[in-house]
Tab-separated table of C-alpha atoms and ligand atoms in Angstrom:
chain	number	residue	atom	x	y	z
A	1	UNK	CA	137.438	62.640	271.633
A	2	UNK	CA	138.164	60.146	274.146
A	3	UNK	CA	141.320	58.743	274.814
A	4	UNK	CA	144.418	58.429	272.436
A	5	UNK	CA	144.924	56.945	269.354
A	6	UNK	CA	147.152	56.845	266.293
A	7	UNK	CA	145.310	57.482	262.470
A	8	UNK	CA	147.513	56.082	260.188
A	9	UNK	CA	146.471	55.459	256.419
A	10	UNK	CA	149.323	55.290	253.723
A	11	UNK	CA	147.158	54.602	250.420
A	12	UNK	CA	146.910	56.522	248.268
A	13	UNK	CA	143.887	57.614	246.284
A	14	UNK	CA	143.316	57.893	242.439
A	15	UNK	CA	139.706	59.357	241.858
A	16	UNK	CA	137.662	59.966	238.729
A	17	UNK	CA	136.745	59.150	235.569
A	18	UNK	CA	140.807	59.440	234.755
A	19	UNK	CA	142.340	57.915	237.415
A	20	UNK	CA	143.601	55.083	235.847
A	21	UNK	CA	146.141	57.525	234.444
A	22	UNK	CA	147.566	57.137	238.139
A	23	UNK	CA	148.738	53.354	237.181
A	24	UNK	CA	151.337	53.523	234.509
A	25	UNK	CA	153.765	55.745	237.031
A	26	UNK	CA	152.758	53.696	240.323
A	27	UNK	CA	153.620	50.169	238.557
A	28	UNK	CA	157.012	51.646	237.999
A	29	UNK	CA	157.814	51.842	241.895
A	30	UNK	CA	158.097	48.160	241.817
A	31	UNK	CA	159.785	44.899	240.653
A	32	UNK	CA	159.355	43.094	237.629
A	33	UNK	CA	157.109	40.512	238.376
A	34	UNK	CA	153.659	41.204	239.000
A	35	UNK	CA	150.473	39.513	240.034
A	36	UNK	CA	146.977	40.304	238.593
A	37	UNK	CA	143.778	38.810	240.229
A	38	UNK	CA	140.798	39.214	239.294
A	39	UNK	CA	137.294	37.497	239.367
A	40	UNK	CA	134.905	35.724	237.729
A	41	UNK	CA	135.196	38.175	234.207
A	42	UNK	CA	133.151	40.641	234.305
A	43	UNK	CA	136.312	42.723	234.038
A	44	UNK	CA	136.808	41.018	230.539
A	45	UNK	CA	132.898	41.834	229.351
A	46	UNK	CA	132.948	45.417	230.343
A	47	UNK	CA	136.386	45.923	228.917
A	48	UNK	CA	138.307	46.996	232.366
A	49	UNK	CA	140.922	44.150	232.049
A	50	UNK	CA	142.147	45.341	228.715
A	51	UNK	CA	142.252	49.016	229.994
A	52	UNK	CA	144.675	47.588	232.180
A	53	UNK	CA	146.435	45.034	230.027
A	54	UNK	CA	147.148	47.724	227.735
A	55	UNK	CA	148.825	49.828	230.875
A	56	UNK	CA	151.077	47.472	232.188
A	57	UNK	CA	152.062	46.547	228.433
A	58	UNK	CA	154.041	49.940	228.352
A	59	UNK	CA	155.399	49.027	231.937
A	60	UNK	CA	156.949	46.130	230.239
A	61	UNK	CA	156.008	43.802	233.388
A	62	UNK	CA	155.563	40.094	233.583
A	63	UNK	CA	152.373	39.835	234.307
A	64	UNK	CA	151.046	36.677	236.048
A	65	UNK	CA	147.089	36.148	235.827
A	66	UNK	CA	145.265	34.511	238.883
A	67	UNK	CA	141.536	34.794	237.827
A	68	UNK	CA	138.798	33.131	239.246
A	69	UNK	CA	138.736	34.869	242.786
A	70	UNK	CA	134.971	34.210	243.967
A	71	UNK	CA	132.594	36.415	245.749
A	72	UNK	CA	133.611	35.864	249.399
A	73	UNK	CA	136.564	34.276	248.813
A	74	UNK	CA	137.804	30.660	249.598
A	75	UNK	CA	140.856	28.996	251.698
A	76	UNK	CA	140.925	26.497	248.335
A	77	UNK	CA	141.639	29.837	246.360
A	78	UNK	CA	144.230	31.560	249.029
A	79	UNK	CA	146.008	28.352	249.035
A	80	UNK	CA	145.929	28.639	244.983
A	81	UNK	CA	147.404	32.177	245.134
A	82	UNK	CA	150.259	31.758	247.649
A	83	UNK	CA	151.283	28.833	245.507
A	84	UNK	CA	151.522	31.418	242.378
A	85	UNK	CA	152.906	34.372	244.162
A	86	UNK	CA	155.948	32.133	245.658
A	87	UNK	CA	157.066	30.326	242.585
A	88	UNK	CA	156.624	33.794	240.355
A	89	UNK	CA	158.685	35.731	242.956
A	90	UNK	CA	155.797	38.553	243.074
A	91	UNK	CA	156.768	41.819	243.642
A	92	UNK	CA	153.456	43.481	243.297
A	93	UNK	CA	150.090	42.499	243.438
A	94	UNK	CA	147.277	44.083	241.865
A	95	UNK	CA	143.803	43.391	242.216
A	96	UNK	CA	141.337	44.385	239.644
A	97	UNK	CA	137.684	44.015	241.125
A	98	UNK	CA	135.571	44.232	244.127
A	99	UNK	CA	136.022	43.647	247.736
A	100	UNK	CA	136.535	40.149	247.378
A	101	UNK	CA	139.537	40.095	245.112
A	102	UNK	CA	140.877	43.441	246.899
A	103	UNK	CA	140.527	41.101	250.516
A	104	UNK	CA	142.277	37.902	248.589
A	105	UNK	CA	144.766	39.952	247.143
A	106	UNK	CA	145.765	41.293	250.549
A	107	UNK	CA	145.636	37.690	251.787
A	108	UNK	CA	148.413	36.039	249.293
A	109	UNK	CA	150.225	38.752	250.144
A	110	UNK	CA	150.015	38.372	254.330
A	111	UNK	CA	150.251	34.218	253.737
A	112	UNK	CA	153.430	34.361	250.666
A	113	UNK	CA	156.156	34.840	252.833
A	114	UNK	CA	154.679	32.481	255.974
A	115	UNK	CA	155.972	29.609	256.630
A	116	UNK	CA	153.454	27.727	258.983
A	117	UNK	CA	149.799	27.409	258.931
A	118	UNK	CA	148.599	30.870	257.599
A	119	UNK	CA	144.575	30.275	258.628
A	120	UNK	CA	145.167	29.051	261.722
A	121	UNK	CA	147.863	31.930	262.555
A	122	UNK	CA	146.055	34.532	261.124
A	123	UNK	CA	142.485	33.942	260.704
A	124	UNK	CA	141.836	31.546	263.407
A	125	UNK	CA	144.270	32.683	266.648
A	126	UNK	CA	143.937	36.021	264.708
A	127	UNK	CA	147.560	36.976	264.740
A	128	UNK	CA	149.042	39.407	262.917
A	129	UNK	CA	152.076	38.167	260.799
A	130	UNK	CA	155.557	38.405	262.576
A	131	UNK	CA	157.241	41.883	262.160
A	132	UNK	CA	160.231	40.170	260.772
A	133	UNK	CA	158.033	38.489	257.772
A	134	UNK	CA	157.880	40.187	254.167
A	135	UNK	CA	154.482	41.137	253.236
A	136	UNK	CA	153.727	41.593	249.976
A	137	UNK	CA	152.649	44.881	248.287
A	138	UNK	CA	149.758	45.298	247.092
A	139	UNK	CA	146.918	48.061	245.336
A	140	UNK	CA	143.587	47.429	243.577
A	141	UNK	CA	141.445	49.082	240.905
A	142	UNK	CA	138.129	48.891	242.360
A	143	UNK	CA	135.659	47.955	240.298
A	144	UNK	CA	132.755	47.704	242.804
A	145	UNK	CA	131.684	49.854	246.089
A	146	UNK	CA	130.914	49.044	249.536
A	147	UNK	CA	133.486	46.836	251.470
A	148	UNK	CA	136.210	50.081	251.449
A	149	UNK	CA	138.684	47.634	251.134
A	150	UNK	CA	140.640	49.477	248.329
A	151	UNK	CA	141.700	51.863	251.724
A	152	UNK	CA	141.906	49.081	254.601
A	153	UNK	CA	143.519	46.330	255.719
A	154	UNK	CA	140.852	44.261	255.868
A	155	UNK	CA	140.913	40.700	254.500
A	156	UNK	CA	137.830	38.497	254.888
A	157	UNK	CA	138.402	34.389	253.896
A	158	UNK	CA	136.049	31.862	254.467
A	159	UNK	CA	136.744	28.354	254.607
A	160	UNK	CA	133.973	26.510	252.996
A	161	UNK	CA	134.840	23.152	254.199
A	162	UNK	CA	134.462	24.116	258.270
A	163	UNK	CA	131.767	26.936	257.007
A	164	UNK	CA	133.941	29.333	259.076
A	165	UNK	CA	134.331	32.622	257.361
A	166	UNK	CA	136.705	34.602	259.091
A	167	UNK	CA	138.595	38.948	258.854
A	168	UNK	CA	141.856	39.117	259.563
A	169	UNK	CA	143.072	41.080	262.506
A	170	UNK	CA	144.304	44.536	261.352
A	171	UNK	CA	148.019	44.917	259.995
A	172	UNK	CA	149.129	48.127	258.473
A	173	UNK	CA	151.314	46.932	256.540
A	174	UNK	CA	148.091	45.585	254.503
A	175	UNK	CA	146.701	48.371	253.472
A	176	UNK	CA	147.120	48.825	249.522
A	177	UNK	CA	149.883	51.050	248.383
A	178	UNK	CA	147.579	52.802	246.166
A	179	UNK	CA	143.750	52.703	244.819
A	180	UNK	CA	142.114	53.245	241.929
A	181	UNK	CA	138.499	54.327	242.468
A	182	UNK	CA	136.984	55.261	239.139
A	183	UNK	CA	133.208	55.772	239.505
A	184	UNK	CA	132.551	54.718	235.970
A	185	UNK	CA	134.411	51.172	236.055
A	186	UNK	CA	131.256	50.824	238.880
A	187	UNK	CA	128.303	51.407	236.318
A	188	UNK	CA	128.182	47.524	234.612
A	189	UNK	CA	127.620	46.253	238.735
A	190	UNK	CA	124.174	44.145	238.392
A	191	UNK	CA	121.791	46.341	240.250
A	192	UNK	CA	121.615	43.615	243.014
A	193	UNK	CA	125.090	43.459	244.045
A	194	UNK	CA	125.187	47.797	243.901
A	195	UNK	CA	121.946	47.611	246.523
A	196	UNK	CA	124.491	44.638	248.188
A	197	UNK	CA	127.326	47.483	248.650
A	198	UNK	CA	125.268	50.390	249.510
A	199	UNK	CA	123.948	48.664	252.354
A	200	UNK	CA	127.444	47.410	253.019
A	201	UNK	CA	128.180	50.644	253.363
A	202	UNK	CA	125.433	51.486	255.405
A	203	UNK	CA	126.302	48.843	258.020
A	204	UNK	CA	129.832	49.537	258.503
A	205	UNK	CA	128.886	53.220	259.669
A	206	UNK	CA	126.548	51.807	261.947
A	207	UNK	CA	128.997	49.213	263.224
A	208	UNK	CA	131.197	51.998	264.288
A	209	UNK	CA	128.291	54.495	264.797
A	210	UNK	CA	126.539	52.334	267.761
A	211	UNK	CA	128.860	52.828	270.591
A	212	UNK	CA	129.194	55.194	273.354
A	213	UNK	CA	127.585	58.212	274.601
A	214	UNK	CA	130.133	60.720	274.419
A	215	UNK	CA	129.953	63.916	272.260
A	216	UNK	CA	132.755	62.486	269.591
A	217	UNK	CA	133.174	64.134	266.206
A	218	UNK	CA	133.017	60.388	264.756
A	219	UNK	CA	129.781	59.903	265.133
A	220	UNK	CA	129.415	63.740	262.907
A	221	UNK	CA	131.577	62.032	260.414
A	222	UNK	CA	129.252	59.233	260.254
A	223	UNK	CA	126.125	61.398	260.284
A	224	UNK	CA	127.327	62.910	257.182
A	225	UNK	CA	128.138	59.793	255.693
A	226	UNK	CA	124.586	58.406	256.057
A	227	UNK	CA	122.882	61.308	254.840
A	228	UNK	CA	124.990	61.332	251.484
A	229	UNK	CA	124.263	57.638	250.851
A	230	UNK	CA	120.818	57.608	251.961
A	231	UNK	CA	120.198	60.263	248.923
A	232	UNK	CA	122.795	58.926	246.472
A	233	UNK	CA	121.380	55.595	247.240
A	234	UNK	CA	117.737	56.314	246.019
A	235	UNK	CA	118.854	58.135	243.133
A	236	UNK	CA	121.487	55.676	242.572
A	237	UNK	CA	118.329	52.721	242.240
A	238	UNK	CA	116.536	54.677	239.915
A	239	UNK	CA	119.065	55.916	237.696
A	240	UNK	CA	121.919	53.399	237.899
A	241	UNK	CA	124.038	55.277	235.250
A	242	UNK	CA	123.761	58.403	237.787
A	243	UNK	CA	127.188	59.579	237.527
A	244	UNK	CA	127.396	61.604	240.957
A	245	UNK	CA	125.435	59.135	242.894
A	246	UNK	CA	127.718	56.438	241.826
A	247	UNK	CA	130.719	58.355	242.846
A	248	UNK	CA	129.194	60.015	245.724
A	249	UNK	CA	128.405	55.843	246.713
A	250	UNK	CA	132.286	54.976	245.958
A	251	UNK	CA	134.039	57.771	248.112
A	252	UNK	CA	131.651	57.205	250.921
A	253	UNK	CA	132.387	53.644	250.988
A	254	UNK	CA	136.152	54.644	251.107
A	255	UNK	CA	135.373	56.825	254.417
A	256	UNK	CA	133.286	54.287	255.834
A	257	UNK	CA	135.781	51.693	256.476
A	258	UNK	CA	139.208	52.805	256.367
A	259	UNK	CA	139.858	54.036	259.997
A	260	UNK	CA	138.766	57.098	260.454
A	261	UNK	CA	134.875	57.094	262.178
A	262	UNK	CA	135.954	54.614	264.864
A	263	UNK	CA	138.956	57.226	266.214
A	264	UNK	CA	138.015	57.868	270.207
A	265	UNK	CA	135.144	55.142	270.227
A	266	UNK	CA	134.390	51.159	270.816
A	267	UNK	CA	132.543	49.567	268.244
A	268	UNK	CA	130.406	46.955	267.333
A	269	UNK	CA	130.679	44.854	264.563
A	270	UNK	CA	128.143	42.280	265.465
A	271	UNK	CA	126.085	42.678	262.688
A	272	UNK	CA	129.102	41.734	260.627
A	273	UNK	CA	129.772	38.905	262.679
A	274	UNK	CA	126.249	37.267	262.308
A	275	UNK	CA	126.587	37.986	258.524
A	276	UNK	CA	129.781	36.671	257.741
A	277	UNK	CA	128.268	33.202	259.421
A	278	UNK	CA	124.848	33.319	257.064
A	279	UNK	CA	127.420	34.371	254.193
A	280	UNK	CA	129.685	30.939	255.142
A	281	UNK	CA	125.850	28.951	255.034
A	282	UNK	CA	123.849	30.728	252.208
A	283	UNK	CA	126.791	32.189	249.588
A	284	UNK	CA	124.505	35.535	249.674
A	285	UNK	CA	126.080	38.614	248.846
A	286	UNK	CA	127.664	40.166	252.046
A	287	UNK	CA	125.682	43.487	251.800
A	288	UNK	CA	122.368	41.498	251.814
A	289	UNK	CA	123.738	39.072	254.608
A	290	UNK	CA	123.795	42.435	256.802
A	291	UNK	CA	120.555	43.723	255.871
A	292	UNK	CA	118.541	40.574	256.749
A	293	UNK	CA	120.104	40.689	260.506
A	294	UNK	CA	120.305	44.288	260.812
A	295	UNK	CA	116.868	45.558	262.124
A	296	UNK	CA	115.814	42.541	264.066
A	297	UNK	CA	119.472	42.881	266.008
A	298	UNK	CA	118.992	47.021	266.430
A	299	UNK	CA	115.841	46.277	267.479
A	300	UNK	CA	117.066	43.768	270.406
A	301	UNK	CA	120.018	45.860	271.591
A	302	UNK	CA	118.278	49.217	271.199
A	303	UNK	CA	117.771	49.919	275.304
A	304	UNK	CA	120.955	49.490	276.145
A	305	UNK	CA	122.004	52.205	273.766
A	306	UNK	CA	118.828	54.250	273.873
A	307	UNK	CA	120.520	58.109	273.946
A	308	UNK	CA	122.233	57.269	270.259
A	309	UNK	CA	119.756	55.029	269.398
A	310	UNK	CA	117.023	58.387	269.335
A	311	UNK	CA	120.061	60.046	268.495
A	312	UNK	CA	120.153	58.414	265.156
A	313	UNK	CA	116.193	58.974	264.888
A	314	UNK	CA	117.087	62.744	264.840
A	315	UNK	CA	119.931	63.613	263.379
A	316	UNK	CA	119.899	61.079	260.289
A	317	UNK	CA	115.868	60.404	259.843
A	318	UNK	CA	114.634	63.768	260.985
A	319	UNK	CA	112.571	62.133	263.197
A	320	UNK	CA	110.360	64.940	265.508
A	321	UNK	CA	110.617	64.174	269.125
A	322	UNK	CA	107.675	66.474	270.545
A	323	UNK	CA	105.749	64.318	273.012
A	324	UNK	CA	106.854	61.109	272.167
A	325	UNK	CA	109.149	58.919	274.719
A	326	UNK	CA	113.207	58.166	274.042
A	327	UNK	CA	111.943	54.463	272.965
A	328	UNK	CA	109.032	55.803	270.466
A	329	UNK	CA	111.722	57.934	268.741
A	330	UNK	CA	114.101	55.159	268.615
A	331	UNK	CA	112.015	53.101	267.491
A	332	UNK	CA	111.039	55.593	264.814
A	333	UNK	CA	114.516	55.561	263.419
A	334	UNK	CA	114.976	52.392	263.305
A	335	UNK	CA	111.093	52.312	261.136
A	336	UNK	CA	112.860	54.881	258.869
A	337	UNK	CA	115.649	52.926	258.267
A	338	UNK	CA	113.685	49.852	257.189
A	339	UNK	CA	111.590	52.357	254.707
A	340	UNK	CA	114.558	53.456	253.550
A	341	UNK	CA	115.767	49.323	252.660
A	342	UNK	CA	112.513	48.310	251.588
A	343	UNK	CA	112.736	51.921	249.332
A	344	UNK	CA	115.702	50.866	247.817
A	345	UNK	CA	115.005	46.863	247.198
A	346	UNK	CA	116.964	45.277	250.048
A	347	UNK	CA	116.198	41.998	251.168
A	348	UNK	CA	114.815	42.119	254.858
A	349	UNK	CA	115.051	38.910	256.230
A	350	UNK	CA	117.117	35.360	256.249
A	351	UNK	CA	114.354	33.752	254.397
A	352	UNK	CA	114.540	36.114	251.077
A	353	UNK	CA	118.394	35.192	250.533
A	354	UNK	CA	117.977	31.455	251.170
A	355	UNK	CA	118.122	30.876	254.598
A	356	UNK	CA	116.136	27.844	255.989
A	357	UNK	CA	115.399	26.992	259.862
A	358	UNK	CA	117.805	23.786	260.050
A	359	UNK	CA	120.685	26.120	259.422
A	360	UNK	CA	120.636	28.387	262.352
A	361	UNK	CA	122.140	26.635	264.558
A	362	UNK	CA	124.927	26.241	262.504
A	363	UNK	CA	125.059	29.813	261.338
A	364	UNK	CA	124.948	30.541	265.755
A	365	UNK	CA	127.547	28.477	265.923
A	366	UNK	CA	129.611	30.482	263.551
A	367	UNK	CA	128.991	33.918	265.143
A	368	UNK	CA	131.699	35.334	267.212
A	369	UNK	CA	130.255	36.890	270.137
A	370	UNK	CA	131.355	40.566	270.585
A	371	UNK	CA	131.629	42.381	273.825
A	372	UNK	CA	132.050	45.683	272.255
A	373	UNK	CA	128.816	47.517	271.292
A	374	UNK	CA	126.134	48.123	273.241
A	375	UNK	CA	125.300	44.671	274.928
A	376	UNK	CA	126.876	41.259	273.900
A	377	UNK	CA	124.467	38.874	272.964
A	378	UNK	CA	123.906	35.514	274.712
A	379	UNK	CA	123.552	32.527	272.678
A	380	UNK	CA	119.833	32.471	273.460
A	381	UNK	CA	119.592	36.393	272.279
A	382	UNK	CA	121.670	35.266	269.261
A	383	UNK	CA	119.252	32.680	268.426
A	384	UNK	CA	116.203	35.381	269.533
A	385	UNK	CA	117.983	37.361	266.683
A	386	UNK	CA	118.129	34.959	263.863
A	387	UNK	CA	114.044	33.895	264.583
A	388	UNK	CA	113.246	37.230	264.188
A	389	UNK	CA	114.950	38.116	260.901
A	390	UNK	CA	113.641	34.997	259.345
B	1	NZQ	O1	133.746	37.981	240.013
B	1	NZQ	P1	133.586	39.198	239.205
B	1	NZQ	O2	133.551	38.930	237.759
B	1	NZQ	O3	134.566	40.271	239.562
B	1	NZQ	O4	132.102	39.775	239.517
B	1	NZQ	C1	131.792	40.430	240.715
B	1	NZQ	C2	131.003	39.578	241.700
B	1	NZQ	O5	130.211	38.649	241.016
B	1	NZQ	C3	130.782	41.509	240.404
B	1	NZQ	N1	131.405	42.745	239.955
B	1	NZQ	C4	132.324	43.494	240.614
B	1	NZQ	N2	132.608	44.585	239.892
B	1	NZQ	C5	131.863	44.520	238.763
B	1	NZQ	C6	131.096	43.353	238.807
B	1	NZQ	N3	130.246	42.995	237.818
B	1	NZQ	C7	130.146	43.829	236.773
B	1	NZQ	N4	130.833	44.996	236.682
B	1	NZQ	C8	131.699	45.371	237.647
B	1	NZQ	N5	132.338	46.540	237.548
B	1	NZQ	O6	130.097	41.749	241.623
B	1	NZQ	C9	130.060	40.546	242.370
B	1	NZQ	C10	130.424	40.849	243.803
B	1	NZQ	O7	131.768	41.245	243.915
B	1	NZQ	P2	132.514	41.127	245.316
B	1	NZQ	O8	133.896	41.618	245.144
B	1	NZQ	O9	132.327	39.760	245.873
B	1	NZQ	O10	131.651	42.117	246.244
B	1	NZQ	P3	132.067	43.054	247.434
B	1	NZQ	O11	132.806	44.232	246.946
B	1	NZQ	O12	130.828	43.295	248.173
B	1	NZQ	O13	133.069	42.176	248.332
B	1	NZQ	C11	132.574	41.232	249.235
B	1	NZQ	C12	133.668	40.611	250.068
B	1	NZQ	O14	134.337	41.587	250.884
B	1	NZQ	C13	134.293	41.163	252.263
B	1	NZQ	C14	133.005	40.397	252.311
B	1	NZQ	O15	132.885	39.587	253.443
B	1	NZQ	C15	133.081	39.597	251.034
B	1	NZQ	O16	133.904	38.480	251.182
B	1	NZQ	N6	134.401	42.320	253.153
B	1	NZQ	C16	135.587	42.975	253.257
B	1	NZQ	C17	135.785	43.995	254.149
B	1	NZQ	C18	137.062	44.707	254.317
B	1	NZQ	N7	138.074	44.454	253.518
B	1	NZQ	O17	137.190	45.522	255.218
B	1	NZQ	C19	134.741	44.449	255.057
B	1	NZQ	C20	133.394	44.021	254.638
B	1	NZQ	O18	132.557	44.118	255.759
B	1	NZQ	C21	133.333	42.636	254.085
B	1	NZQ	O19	133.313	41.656	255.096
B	2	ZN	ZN1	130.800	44.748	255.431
């Protein structure tokens, strides 16, 4: 493990079929007032929302609603919720849904207590919010798998009027206080936006997965991460009601993302940044943002990373090496890992989730360019990218 770092990750985790019996006693730990976001109501069709109604009833809280959070959530809509959490005097927010209202919840609660210009502090000069400044509690019922933002501090905004969509820095004093993560509040998720979070999933190993050369038990962590959702993924397509592959989906999108397979390594995260952009253009789900980039930009940075790159062939795909050369294997794994998408029904290029040619500049000119991974693409490269995964 190379160098030194700190793992730090206070939230804690309610898991099962049960765990909702977690919430009566952790609402109790706080104030009176308390915020509840949520999305567009699919919590209210599948019954979720009154589960939890009828919980915080015995808590005897004053519950303030703030539904409407969208997929890939707006400035408009931050702006919206710091409004409510100030003049309610919030002491706790909860967020009942996926990634997106998980990442907005944890938003109102970094921008509440901020006086000046919350995007441009934190999203665009990516600061982290002054030590002296309350932040908000906050925990989340998951409803959805893949972002693993029920057990990060990760909160992704975009504002739709620039077409910037933007993560905040990390701050630990985001991440939730506690998480519910019951497998079966997951089942009603159209099959489209589960394929969305598996891949989701699948990227943020790989983000973290694609750096270095060292012998670092991260990247063992990540193998077995990979090979549990590449099965619970195909199982999880044909049988969406498959109660272990849906949970075995939800706890490995927990591990994914919550800090501990980047400990001793860089990382990449370009991927990410080329989907959040085509997210900002197209309004596709995030998962299927990733997958469209993901092969043609593996493909393009695979030399400079060749030893984990055949790596990856090996250990993950299985992938024989007798008499063939480090780029044949390589390139091997990567083949696997597009049978494996087109397998499970992911979209493989720009084109199949709405992209069209006249917005790639625009979409290039909303990718950060990372110097982290492997390589750091050039604009041209960039543009090489988006070509290919049209
Ligand atoms: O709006 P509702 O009614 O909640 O419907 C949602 C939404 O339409 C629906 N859904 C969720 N749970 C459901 C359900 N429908 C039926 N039954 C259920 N149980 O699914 C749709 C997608 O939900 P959303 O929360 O948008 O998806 P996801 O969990 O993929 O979150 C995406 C957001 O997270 C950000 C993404 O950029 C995007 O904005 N990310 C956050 C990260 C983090 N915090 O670290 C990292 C990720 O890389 C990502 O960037
Ligand atoms: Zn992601």
């Amino acid at each position: 493990m190379k160098g030194n770092f700190v793992y730090y990750n206070p939230t804690k985790l309610y898991f099962g079929p049960d765990s909702l019996n977690g919430l009566k006693e952790e609402l109790k730990k706080y104030g009176p007032n308390l915020m509840l976001n949520y999305g567009g109501g699919s919590i209210k069709r599948n019954g979720i929302y009154d589960e939890v109604m009828a919980v915080i009833k015995e808590t005897g809280k004053t519950v303030v609603e703030n539904p409407g959070v969208m997929s890939n959530p707006t400035l408009a809509k931050l702006r919206e919720g710091v409004d409510i959490a100030r003049k309610h005097q919030i002491d706790l927010i909860l967020a009942v849904g996926g990634g997106s209202v998980c990442d907005y919840s944890k938003a109102v609660a970094a921008c509440a207590h901020y006086e000046g210009d919350y995007w441009d502090a934190f999203y665009l000069k990516q600061q982290n919010p002054p030590q002296s400044q309350q932040i908000l509690p906050v925990a989340c019922v998951l409803t959805m798998a893949g972002t693993g933002s029920e057990m990060n501090a990760g909160t992704v905004i975009t504002d739709a009027d620039t077409k910037l969509k933007v993560g905040h820095v990390y701050d630990e004093r985001l991440l939730p206080q506690f998480s519910i993560l019951n497998p079966n509040f997951t089942l009603t998720v159209p099959v489209e936006q589960m394929k969305a979070g598996i891949f989701d999933i699948m990227s943020h190993i790989l983000e973290q997965y694609f750096s270095d050369d060292d012998d670092n038990t991260s990247d063992y962590l990540s193998e077995g991460l990979m090979h549990s959702l590449i099965v619970a993924a195909r199982k999880a397509v044909k049988d969406p009601k498959d109660y272990e592959a849906r949970s075995n989906i939800m706890w490995t999108a927990t591990w994914a993302l919550n800090g501990l397979i980047n400990k001793g390594k860089k990382e990449d995260w370009e991927v990410h940044m080329i989907g959040h952009s085509v997210g900002a253009w197209t309004h596709a789900p995030h998962g299927y943002t990733l997958a469209a980039v993901s092969l043609a930009y593996y493909r393009k940075i695979m030399k400079f990373g060749l030893k984990k790159f055949v790596r990856f062939a090996e250990n993950v795909w299985g992938i024989s090496p007798q008499g063939k050369s480090d780029e044949q294997i390589a390139n091997e794994g990567l083949d696997a890992l597009k049978a494996w998408m087109q397998e499970i029904g992911l979209p493989l290029t720009l084109k199949d989730i709405g992209t069209t040619d006249d917005m790639l500049e625009g979409i290039a000119r909303g990718t950060f360019l990372l110097d982290a991974g492997y390589h750091q693409l050039t604009h041209d490269e960039l543009m090489e990218v988006l070509h290919e995964s049209m």
